[in-house]
Short mmCIF file of C-alpha atoms in Angstrom, two decimals:
data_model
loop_
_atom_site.label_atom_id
_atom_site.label_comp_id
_atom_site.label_asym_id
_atom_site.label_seq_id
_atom_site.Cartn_x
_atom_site.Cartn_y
_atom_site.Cartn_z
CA UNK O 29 18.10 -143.26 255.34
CA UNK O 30 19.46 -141.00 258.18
CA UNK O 31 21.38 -137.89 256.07
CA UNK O 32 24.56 -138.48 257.62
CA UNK O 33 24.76 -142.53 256.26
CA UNK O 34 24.03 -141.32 252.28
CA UNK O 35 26.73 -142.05 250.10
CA UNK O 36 28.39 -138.29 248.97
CA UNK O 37 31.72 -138.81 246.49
CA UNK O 38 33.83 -135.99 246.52
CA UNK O 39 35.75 -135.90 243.18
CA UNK O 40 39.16 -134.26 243.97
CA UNK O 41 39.60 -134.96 247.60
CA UNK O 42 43.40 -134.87 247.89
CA UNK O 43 43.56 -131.66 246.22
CA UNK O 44 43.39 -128.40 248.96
CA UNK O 45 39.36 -127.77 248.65
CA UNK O 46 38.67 -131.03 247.96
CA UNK O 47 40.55 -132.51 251.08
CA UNK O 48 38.74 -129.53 253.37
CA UNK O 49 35.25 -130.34 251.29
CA UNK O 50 36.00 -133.86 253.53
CA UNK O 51 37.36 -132.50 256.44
CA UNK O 52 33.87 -130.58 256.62
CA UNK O 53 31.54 -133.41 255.82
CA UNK O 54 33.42 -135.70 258.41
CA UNK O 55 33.44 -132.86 261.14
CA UNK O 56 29.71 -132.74 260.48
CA UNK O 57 28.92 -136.80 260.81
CA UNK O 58 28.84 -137.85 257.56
CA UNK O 59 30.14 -141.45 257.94
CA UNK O 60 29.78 -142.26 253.79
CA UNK O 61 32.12 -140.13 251.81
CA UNK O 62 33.32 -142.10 248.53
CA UNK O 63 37.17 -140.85 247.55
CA UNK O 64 39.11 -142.28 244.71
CA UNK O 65 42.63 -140.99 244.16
CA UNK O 66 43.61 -140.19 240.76
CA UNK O 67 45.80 -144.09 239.71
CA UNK O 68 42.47 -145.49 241.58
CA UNK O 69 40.68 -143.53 238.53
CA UNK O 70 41.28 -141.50 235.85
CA UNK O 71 38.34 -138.63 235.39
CA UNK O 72 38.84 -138.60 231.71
CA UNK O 73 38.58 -142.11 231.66
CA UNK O 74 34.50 -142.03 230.80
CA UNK O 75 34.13 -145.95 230.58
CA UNK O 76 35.82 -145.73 234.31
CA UNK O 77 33.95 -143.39 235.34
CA UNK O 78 30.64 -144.82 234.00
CA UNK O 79 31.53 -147.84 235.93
CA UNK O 80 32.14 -146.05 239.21
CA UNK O 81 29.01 -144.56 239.30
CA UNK O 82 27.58 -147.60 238.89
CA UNK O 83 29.13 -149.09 241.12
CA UNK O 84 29.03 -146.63 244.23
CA UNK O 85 25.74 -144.66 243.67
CA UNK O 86 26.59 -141.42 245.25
CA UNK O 87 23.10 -139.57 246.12
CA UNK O 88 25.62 -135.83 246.13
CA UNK O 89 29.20 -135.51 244.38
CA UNK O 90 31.06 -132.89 245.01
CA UNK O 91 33.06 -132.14 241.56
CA UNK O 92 36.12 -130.59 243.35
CA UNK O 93 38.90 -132.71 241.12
CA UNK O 94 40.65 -129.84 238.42
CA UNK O 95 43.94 -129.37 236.65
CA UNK O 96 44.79 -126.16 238.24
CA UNK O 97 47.67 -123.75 238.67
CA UNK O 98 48.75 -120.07 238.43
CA UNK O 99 50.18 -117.66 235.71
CA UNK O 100 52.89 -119.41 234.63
CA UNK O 101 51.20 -123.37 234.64
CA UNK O 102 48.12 -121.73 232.42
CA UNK O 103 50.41 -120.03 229.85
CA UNK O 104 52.92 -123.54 229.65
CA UNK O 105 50.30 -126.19 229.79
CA UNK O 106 47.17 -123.96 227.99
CA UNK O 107 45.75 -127.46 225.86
CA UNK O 108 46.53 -129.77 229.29
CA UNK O 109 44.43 -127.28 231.01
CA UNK O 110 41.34 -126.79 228.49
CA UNK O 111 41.09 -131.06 227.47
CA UNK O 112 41.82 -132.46 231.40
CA UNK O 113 39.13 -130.18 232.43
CA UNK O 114 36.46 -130.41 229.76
CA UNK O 115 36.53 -134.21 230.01
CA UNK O 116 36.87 -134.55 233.39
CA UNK O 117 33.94 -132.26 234.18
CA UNK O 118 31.65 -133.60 230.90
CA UNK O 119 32.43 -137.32 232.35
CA UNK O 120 31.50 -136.71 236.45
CA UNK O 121 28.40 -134.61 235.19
CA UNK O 122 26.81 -136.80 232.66
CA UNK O 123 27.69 -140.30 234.14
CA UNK O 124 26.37 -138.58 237.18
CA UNK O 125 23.13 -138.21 235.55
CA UNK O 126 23.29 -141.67 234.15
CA UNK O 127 23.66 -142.83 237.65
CA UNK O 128 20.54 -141.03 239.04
CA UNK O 129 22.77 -139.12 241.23
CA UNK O 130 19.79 -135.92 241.92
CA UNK O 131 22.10 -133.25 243.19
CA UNK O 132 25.57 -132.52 242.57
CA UNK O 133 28.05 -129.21 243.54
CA UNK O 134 30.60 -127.85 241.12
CA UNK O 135 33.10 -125.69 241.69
CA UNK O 136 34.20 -123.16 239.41
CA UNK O 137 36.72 -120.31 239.71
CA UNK O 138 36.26 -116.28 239.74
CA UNK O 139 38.33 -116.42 236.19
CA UNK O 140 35.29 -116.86 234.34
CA UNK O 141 34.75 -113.66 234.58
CA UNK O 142 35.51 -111.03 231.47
CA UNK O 143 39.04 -109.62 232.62
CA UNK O 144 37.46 -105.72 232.63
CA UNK O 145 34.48 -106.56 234.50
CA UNK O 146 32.89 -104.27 236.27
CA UNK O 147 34.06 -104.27 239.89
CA UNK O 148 32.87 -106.08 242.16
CA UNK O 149 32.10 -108.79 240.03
CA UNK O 150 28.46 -110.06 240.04
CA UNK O 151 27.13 -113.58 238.75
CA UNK O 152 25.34 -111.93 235.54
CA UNK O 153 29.09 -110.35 234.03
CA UNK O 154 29.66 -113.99 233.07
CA UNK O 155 30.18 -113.80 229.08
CA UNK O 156 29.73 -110.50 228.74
CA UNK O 157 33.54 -109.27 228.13
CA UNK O 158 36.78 -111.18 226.69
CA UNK O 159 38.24 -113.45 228.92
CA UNK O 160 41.94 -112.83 230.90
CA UNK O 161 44.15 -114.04 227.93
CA UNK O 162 46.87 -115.98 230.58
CA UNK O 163 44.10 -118.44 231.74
CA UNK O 164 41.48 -118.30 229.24
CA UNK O 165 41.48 -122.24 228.64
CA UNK O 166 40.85 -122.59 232.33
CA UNK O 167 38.15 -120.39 232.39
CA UNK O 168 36.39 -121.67 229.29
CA UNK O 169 36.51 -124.75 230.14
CA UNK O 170 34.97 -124.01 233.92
CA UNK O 171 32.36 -121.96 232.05
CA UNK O 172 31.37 -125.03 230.11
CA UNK O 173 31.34 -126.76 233.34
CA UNK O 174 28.66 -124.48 234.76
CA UNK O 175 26.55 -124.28 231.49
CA UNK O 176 26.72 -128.28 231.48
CA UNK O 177 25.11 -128.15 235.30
CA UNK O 178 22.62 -125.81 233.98
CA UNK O 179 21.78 -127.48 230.81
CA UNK O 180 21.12 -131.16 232.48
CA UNK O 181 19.16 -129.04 234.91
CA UNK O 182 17.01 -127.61 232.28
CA UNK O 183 16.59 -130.67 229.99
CA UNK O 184 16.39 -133.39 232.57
CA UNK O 185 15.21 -131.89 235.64
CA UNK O 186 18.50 -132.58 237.68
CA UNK O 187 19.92 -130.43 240.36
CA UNK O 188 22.77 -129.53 239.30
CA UNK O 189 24.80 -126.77 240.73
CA UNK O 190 27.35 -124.58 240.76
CA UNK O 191 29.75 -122.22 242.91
CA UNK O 192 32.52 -119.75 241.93
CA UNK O 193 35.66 -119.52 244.70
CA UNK O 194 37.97 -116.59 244.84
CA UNK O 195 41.73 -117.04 245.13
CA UNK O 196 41.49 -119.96 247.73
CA UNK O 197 44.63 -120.84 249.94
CA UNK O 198 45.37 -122.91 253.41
CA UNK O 199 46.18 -126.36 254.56
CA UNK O 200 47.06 -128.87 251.37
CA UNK O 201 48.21 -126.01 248.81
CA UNK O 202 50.35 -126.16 246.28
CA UNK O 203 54.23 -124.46 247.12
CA UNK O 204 55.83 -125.01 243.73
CA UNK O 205 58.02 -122.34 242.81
CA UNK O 206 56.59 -122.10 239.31
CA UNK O 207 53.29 -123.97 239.02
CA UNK O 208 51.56 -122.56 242.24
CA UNK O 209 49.07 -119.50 242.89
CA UNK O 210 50.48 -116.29 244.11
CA UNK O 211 49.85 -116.21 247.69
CA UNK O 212 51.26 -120.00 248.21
CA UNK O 213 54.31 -118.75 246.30
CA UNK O 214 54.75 -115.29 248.19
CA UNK O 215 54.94 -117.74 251.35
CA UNK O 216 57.39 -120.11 249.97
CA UNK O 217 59.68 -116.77 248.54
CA UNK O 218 59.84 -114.98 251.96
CA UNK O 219 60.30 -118.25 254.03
CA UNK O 220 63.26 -118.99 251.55
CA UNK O 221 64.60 -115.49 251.55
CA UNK O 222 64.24 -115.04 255.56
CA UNK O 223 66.27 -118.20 255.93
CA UNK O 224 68.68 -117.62 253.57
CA UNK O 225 68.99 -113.61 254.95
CA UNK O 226 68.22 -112.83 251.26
CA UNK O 227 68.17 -108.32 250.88
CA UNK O 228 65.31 -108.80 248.69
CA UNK O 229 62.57 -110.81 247.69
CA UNK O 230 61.41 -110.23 243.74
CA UNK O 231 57.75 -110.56 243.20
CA UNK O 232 55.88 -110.89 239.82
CA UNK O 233 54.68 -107.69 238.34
CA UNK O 234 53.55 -103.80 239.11
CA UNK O 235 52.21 -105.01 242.23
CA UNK O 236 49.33 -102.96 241.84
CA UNK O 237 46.73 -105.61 240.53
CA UNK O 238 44.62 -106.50 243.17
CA UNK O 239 42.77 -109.59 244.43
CA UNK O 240 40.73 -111.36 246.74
CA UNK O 241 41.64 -114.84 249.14
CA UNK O 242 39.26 -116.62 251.16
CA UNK O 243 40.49 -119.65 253.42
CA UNK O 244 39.68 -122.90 252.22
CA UNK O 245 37.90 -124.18 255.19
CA UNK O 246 35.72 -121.67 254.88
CA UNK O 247 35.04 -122.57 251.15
CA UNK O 248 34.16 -126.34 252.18
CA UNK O 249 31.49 -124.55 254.53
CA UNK O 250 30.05 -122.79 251.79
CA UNK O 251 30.14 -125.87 249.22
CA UNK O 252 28.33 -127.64 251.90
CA UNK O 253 26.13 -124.78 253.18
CA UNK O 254 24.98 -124.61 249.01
CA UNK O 255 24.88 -128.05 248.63
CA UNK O 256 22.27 -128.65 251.43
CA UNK O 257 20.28 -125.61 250.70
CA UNK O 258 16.49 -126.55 250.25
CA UNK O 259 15.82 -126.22 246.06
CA UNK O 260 13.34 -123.75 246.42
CA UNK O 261 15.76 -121.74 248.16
CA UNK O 262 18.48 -122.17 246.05
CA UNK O 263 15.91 -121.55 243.12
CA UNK O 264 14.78 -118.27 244.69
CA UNK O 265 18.55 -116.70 244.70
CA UNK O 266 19.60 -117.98 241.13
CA UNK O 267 18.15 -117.97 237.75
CA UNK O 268 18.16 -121.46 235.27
CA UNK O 269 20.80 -119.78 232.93
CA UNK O 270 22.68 -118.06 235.78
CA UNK O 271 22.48 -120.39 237.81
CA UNK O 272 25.98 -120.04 239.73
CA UNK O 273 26.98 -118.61 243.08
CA UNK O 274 30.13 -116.54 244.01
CA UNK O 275 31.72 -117.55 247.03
CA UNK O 276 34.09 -114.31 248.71
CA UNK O 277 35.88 -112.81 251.26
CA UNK O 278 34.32 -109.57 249.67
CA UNK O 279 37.47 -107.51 250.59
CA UNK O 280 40.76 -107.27 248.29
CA UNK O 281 43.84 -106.09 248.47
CA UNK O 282 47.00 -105.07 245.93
CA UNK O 283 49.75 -107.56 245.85
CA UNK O 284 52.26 -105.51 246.90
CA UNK O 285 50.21 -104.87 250.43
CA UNK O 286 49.98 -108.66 249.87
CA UNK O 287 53.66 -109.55 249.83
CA UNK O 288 53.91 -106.72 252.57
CA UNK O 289 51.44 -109.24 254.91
CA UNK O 290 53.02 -112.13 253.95
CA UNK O 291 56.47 -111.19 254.20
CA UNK O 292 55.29 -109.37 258.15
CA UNK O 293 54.00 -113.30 259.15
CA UNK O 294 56.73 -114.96 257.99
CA UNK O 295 59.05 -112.33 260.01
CA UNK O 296 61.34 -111.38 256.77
CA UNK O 297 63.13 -108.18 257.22
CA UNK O 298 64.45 -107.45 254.00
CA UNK O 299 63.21 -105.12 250.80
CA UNK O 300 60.65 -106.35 248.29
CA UNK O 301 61.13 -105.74 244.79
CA UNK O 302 58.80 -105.80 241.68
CA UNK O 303 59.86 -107.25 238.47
CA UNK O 304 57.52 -105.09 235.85
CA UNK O 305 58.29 -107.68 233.03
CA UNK O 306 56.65 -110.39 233.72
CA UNK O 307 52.76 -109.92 233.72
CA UNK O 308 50.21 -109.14 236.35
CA UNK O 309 47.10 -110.87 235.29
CA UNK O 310 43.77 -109.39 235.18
CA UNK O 311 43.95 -106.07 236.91
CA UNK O 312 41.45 -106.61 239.41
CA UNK O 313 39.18 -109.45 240.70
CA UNK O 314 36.98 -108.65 243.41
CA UNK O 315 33.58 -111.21 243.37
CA UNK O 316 30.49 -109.70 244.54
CA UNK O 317 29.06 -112.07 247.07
CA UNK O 318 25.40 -111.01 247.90
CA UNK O 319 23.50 -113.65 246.36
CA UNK O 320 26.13 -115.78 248.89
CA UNK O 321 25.20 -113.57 252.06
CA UNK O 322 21.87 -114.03 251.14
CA UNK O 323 22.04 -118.02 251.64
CA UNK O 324 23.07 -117.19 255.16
CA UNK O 325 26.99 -117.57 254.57
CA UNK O 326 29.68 -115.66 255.86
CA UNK O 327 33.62 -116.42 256.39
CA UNK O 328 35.29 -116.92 259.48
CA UNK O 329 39.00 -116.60 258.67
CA UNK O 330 40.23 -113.36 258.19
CA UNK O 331 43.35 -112.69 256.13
CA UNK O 332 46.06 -112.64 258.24
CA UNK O 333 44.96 -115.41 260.74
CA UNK O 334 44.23 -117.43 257.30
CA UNK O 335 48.01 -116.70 256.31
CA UNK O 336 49.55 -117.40 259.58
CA UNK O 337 47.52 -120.94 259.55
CA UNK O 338 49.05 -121.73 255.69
CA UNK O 339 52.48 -121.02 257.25
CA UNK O 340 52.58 -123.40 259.72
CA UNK O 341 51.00 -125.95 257.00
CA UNK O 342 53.64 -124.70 254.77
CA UNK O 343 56.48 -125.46 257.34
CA UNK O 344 54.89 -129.05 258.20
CA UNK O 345 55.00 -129.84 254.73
CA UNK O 346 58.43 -128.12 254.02
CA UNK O 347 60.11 -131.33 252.49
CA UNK O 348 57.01 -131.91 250.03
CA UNK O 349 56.76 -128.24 249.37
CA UNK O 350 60.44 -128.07 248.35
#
């Protein structure tokens, strides 16, 4: 079978990576990519998706499909977020198996990591500190995911693997005023303050946490770049219990210098004010990405370019956004 005919199911493709995950795939050929939207079927559903596997026989899956948000949606929704993901994962991975699907990408996130790890943050801190207490459910239950990868690996000789994304952003985010991340949100505040002439935008915290963005195209590259990588390769950077691969910009920055950019490309002229009540998060969250450089990966997008690309998705979007 020519590689750009094999059927590859990308679990999550209307969220933001999942949609560029296609966009990437399609770009490249590929002329088989299986999609199911969420009333199509339900991920924690496993008789469902037993019988989709069945059904379709992906030969790769991309496991893209999460219940995700920022601050505030992990310290509302904490059970939502630990069940939806554990059995949403634990379903696409084993039925996956089940299916004889041989290889198979999940993505993680860069909250895994213990919340005073050592900076920046290489594969092997994973469980070695206490978890950031606003989105520990999230992380545990992406943790899980990668240990589940790596387990089916070890026990039925699978190739299973798994990458860890920084703070992703771009085309297809999410610009809810409570329930998104923080650079999404920092674009929807200044757009709403610069057309209401607001004198000041409020933003969450000291300000002086820092943190690292990468563009999502340029995550779909990587997910693809890892996903194709010859096993030996891939073998030859990881180990079977650390099996996972961080996936940077390698470069952070404080959110206050963050609202500063953001609040520059949107063209607001007023002041920016912190609100020191409400938390920051983990103080710093920089991944190290040399295993990633390694592979032969690098990012394209640089930070502000990236930003100036989710504003004009934000503005095409403005009446789904608001």
């Amino acid at each position: 079978m020519n590689q750009l005919d094999m059927p590859i199911y990308v679990a999550g493709h209307r969220g933001m990576v999942g949609s560029a995950i296609v966009r990437c795939l399609e770009a490249l050929g590929h002329t088989r990519i299986i999609t199911r939207t969420h009333a199509e079927l339900d991920l924690t559903d496993q008789a469902a998706v037993r019988a989709f596997m069945a059904q379709e026989k992906p030969q790769q899956v991309y496991l893209a499909a999460a219940k995700v948000g920022g601050i505030h949606a992990n310290n509302t929704y904490p059970a939502e977020f630990l069940y939806a993901n554990l059995m949403l994962e634990a379903n696409v991975i084993n039925e996956a198996w089940r299916s004889g699907v041989q290889r198979l990408l999940f993505l993680g996130s860069s909250c895994i990591y213990p919340r005073l790890a050592p900076q920046p943050m290489a594969e092997d801190a994973l469980l070695t500190g206490k978890l950031e207490p606003t989105n520990e459910p999230y992380a545990i239950a992406k943790i899980a995911g990668i240990k589940l990868c790596e387990s089916y690996n070890r026990q039925y000789g699978t190739d299973y693997r798994s990458v860890m994304p920084t703070n992703l952003y771009g085309p297809g985010d999410n610009y809810h005023p409570d329930n998104s991340h923080v650079l999404p949100a920092l674009i929807r505040r200044f757009h709403e303050a610069r057309e209401a002439n607001a004198a000041d935008v409020v933003i969450w915290g000291t300000g002086k946490a820092k943190r690292e963005f990468l563009y999502v195209d340029d995550m779909a590259a990587a997910c693809v770049h890892v996903m194709n990588l010859e096993p030996e390769r891939y073998a030859g950077c990881t180990d079977p219990m650390n099996s996972h691969i961080n996936v940077g910009s390698g470069e952070d920055l404080s959110i206050a210098d963050l609202a500063r950019l953001v609040g520059d490309v949107i063209g607001y002229q007023g002041e920016i004010r912190m609100d020191t009540s409400k938390p920051d998060g983990a103080p710093r969250k920089l991944l190290d990405i040399t295993r990633m450089r390694a592979l032969g990966w690098a990012p394209q997008v640089g930070l502000r370019e990236g930003i100036e690309r989710a504003y004009q998705d934000f503005l095409s979007r403005a009446p789904v956004a608001a």
